Tab-separated table of C-alpha atoms (C1' of nucleotides) in Angstrom:
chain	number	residue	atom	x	y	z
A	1	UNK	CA	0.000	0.000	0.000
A	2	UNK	CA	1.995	2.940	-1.398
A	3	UNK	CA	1.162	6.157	0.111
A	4	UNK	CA	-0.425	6.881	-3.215
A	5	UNK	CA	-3.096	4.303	-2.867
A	6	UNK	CA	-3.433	5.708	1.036
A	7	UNK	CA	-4.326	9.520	-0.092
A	8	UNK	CA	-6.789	8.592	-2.999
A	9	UNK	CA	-8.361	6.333	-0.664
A	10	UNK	CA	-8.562	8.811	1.738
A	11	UNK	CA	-9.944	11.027	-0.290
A	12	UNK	CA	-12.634	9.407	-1.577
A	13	UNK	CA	-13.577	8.337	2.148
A	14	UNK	CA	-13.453	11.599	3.273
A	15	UNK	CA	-16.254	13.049	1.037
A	16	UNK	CA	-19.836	12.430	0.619
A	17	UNK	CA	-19.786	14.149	-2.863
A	18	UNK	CA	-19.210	10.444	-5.443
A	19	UNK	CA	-16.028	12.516	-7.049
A	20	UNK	CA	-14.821	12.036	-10.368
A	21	UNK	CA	-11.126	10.580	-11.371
A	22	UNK	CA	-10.395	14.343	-11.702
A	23	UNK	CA	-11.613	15.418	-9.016
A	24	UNK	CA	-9.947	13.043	-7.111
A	25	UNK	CA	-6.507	13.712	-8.807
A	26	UNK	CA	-6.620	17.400	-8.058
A	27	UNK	CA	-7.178	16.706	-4.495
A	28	UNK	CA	-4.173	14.343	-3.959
A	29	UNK	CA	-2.019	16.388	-6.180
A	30	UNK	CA	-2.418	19.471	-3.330
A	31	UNK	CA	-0.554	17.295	-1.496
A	32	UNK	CA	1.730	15.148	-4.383
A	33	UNK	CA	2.177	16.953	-6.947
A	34	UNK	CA	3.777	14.465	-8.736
A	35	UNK	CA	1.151	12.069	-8.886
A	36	UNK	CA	-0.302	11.252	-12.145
A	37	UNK	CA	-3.680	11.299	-13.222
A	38	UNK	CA	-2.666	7.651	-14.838
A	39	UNK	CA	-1.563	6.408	-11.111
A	40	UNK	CA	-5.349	7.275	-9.371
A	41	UNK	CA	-7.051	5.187	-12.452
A	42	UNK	CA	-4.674	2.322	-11.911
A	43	UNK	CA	-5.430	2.559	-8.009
A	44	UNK	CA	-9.243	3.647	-8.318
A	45	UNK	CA	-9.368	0.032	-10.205
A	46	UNK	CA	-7.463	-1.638	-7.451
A	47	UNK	CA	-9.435	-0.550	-4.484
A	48	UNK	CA	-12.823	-1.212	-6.756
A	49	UNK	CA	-11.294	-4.929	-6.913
A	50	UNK	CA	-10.682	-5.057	-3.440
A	51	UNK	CA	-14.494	-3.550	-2.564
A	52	UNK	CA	-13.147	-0.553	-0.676
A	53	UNK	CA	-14.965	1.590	-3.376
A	54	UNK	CA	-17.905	1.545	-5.852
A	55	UNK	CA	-17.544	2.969	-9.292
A	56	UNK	CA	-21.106	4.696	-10.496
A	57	UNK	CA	-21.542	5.247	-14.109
A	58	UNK	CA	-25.304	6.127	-14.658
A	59	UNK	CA	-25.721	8.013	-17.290
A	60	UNK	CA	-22.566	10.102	-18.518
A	61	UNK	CA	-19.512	10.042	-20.226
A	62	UNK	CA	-17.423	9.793	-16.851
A	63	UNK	CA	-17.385	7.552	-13.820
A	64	UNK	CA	-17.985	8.536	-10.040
A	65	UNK	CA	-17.024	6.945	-7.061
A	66	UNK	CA	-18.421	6.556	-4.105
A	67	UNK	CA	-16.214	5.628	-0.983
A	68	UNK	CA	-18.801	3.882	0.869
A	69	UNK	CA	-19.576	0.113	-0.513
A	70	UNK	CA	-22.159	-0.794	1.451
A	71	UNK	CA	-24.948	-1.491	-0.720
A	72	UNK	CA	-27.292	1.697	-1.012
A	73	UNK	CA	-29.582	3.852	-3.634
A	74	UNK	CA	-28.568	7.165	-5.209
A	75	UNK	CA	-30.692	10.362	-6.613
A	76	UNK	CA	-29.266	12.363	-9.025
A	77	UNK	CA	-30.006	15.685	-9.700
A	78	UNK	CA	-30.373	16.190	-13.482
A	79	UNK	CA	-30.227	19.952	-13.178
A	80	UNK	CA	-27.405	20.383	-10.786
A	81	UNK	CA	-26.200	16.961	-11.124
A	82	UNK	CA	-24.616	16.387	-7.974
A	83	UNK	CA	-25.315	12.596	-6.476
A	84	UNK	CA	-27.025	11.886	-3.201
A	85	UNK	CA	-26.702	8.920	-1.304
A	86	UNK	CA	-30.280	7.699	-0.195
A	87	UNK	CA	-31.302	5.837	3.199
A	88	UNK	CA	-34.496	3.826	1.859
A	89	UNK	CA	-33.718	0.072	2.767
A	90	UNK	CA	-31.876	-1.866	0.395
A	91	UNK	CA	-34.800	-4.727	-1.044
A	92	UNK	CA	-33.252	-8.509	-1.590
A	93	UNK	CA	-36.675	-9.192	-2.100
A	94	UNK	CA	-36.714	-7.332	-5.817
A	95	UNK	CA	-33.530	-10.021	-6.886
A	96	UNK	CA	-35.417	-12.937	-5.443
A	97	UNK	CA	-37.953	-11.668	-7.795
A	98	UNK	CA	-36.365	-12.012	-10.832
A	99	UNK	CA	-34.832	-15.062	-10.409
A	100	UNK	CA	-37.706	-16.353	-9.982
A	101	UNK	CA	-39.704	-14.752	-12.908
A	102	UNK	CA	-37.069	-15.436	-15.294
A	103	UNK	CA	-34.281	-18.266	-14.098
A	104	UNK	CA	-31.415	-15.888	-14.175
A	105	UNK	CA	-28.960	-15.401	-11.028
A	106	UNK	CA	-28.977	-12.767	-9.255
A	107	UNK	CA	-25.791	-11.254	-7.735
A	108	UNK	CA	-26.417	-7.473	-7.602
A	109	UNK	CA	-28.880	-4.463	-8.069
A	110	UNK	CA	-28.604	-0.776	-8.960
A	111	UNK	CA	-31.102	1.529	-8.009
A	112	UNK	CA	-31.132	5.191	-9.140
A	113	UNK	CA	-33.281	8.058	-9.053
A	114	UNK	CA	-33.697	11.494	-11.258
A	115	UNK	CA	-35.074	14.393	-10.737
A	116	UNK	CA	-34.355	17.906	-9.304
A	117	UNK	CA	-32.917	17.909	-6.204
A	118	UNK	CA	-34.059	19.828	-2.469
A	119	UNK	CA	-31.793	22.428	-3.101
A	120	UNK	CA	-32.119	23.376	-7.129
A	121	UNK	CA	-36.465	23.404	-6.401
A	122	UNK	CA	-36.004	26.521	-4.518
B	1	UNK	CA	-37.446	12.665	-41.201
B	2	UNK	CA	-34.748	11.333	-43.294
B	3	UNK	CA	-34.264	7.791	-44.785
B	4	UNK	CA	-30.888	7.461	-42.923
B	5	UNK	CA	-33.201	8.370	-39.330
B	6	UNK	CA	-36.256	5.911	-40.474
B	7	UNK	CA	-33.616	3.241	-41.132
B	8	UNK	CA	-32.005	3.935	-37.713
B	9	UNK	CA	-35.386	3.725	-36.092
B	10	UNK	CA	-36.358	1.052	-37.678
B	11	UNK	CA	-33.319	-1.238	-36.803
B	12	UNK	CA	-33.417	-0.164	-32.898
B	13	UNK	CA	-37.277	-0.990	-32.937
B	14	UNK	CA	-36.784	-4.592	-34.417
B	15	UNK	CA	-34.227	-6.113	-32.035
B	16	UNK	CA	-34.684	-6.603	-28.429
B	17	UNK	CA	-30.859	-6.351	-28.065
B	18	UNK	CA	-30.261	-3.399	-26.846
B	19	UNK	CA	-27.518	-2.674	-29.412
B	20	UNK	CA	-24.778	-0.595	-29.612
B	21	UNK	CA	-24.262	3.123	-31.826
B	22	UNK	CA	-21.809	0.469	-33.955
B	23	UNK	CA	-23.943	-2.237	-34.180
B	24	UNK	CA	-26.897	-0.309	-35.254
B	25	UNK	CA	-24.280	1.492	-37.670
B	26	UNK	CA	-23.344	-1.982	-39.256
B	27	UNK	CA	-26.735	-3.029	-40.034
B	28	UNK	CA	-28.137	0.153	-41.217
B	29	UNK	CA	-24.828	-0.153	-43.530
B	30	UNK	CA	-25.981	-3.445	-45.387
B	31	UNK	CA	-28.790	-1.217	-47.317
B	32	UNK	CA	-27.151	2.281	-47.299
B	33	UNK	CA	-23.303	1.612	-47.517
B	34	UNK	CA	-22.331	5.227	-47.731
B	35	UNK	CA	-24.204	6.159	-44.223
B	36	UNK	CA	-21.726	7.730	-41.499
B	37	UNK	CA	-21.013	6.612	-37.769
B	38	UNK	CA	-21.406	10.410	-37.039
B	39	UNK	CA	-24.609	10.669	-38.851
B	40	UNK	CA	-25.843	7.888	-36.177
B	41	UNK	CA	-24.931	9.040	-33.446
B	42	UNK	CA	-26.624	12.030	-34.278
B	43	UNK	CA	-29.797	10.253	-35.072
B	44	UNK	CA	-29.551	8.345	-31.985
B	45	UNK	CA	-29.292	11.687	-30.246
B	46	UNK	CA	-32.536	13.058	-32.195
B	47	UNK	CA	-34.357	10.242	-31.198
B	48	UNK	CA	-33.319	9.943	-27.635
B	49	UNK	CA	-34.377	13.580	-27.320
B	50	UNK	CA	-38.214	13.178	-29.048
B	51	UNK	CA	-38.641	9.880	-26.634
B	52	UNK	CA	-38.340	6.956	-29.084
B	53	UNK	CA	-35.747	5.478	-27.839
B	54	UNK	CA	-33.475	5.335	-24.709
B	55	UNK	CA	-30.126	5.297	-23.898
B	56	UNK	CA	-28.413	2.410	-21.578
B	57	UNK	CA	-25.410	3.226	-20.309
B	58	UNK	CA	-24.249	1.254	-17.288
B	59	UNK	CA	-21.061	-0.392	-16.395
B	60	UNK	CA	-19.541	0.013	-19.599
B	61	UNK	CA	-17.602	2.456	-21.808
B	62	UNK	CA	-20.245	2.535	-24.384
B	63	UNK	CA	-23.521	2.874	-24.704
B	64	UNK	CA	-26.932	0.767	-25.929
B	65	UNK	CA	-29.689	1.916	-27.219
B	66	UNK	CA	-33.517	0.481	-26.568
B	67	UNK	CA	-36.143	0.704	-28.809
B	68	UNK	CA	-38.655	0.205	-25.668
B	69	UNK	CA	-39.334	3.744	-24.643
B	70	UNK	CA	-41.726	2.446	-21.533
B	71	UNK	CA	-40.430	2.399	-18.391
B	72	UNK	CA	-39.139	-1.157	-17.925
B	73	UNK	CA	-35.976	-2.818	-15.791
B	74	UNK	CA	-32.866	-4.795	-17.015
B	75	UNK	CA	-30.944	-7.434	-16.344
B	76	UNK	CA	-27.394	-7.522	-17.777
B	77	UNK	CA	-25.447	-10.783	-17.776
B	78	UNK	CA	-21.666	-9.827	-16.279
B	79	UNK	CA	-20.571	-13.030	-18.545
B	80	UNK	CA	-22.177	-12.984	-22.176
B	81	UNK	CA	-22.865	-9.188	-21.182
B	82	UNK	CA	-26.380	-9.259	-22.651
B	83	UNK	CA	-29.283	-7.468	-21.529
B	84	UNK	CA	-32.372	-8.837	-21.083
B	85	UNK	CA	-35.750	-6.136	-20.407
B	86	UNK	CA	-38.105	-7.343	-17.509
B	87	UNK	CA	-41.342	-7.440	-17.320
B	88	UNK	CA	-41.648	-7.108	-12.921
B	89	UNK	CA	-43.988	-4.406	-12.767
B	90	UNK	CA	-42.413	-0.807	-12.329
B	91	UNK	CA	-42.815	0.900	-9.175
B	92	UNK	CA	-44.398	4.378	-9.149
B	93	UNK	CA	-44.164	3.978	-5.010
B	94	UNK	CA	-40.843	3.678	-5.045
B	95	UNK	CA	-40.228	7.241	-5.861
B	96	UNK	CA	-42.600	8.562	-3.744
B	97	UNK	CA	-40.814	6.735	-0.891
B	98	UNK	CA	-37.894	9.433	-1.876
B	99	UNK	CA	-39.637	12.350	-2.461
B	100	UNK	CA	-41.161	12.207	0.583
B	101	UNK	CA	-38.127	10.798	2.597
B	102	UNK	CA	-35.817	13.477	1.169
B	103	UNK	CA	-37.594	15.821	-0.267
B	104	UNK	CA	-36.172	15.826	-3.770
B	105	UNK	CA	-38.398	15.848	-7.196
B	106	UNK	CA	-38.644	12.706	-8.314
B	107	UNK	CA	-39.030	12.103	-12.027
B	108	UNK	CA	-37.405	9.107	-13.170
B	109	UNK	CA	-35.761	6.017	-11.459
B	110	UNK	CA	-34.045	3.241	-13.176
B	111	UNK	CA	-33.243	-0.333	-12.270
B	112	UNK	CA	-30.605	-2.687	-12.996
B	113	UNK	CA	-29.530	-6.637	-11.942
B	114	UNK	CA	-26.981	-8.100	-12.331
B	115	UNK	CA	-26.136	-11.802	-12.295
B	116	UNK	CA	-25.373	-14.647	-14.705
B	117	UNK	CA	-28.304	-15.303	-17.051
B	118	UNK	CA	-30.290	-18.361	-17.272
B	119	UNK	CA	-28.328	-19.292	-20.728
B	120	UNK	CA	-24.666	-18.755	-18.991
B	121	UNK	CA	-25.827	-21.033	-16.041
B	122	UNK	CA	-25.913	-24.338	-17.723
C	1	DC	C1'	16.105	-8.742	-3.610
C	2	DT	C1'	12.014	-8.889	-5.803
C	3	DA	C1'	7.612	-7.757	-6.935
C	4	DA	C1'	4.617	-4.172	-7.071
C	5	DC	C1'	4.012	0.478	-8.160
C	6	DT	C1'	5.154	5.042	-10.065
C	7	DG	C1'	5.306	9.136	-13.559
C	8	DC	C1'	5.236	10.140	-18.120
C	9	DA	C1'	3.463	10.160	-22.558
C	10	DA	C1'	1.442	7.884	-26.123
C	11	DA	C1'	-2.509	5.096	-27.486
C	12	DC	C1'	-7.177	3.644	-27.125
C	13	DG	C1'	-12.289	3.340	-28.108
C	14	DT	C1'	-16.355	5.870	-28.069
C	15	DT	C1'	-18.626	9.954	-29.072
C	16	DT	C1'	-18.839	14.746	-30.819
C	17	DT	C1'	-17.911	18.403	-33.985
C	18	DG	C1'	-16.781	21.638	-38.126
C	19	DC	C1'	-17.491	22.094	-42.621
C	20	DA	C1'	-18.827	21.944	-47.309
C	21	DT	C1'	-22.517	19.483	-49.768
C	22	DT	C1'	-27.121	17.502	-50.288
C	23	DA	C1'	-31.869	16.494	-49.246
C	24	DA	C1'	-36.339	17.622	-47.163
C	25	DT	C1'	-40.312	20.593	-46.793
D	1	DA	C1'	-35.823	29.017	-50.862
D	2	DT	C1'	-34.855	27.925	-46.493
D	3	DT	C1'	-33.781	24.888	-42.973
D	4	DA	C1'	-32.270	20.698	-41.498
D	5	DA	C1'	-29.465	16.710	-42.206
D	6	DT	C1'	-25.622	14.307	-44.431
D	7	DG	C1'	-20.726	12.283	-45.203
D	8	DC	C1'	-16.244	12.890	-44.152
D	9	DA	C1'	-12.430	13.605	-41.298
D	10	DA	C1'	-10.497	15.530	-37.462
D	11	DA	C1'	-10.879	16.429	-32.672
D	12	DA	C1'	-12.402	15.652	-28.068
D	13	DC	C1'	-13.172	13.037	-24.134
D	14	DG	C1'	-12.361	9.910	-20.369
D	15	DT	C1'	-9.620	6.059	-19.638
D	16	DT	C1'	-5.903	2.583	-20.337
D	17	DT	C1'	-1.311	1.051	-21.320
D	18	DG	C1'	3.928	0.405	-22.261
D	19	DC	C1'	7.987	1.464	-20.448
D	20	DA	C1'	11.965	2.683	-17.779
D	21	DG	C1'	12.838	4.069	-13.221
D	22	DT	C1'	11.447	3.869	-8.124
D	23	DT	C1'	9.580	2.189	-3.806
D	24	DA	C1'	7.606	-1.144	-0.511
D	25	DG	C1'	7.929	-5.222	1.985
DNA sequence: CTAACTGCAAACGTTTTGCATTAAT
DNA sequence: ATTAATGCAAAACGTTTGCAGTTAG
């Protein structure tokens, strides 16, 4: 665990906010410099192996991640597009469903909702 | 409406594959040769836009198109990477549940499993 | 000592764009 | 006639990779 891998990790654990690559990068180069944006890919993959983070890639060109890999449900605001983590319980019960409808297994589920946020309706 | 956009249509609507911008390119190539990946794209754009057709994008550098404009859930196979539309019946209360947990405008939500499809499984 | 990791820069695959030409209404 | 759409090619975008040098265990 390089000391690379330790600041993009912390990072990303340290804000609620499902950063970009970039984002992330620009933050750990405050305090490295050096670091290339090629080195936080190459680690943002490793820690996704390793389930330390969650890449989110609902509908744009880039990925987020989100530091927390607990299972959970995300609004995004289509207006100011910033992505909020939601509290409603996570539902097993919709996977049991479709494997039993329709014989496939079911590891996994991805839950997201649109719309204009608290903040941007004022 | 041109020929190249009725074509495009045409191909999306008759496939329950949920194709990619290149697949839908190769195809619409067999009867007009001299049509352009940038003219698709575009047309897949224009059609997005007046609600024809919708735009996948998850887990994956590119994106698939659906000719199913209805709200509907999918299941995408992480082995033959397929996607498969479900027919478990969409729920309306589910957003609700946000709006009035969070207070956010809730427009759209959209649903994804993931697991190994019945095919893969044998 | 060795295996893993780094920074750099070039390459990649998908999507978008500018522009001069052509087709649709 | 006017506006919109096309084909082509180049550019843009986020991401990945090869490589030679460096660091961690």
């Amino acid at each position: 665990m390089t000391k690379q891998r330790q600041k993009i990790l912390q990072v990303i654990k340290s804000t609620k906010s499902h950063p970009t690559a970039d984002w992330i990068y620009q933050q750990v180069r405050e305090t490295m410099p050096n670091i290339s944006l090629g080195t936080v890919y190459r680690n943002l993959g490793i820690l996704k192996e390793k389930g330390e983070i969650i890449e989110l890639n609902y509908g744009s060109s880039y990925s987020r991640y989100d530091g927390n890999p607990h299972p959970h449900y995300h609004f995004k605001c289509t207006k100011c597009e910033r992505v909020f983590d939601l509290d409603i319980p996570v539902s097993h019960q919709l996977q049991n469903e479709v494997m039993n409808r329709e014989g496939h297994l079911v590891t996994e589920h991805r839950l997201e909702f649109y719309g204009i946020c608290k903040d941007c309706r004022n």
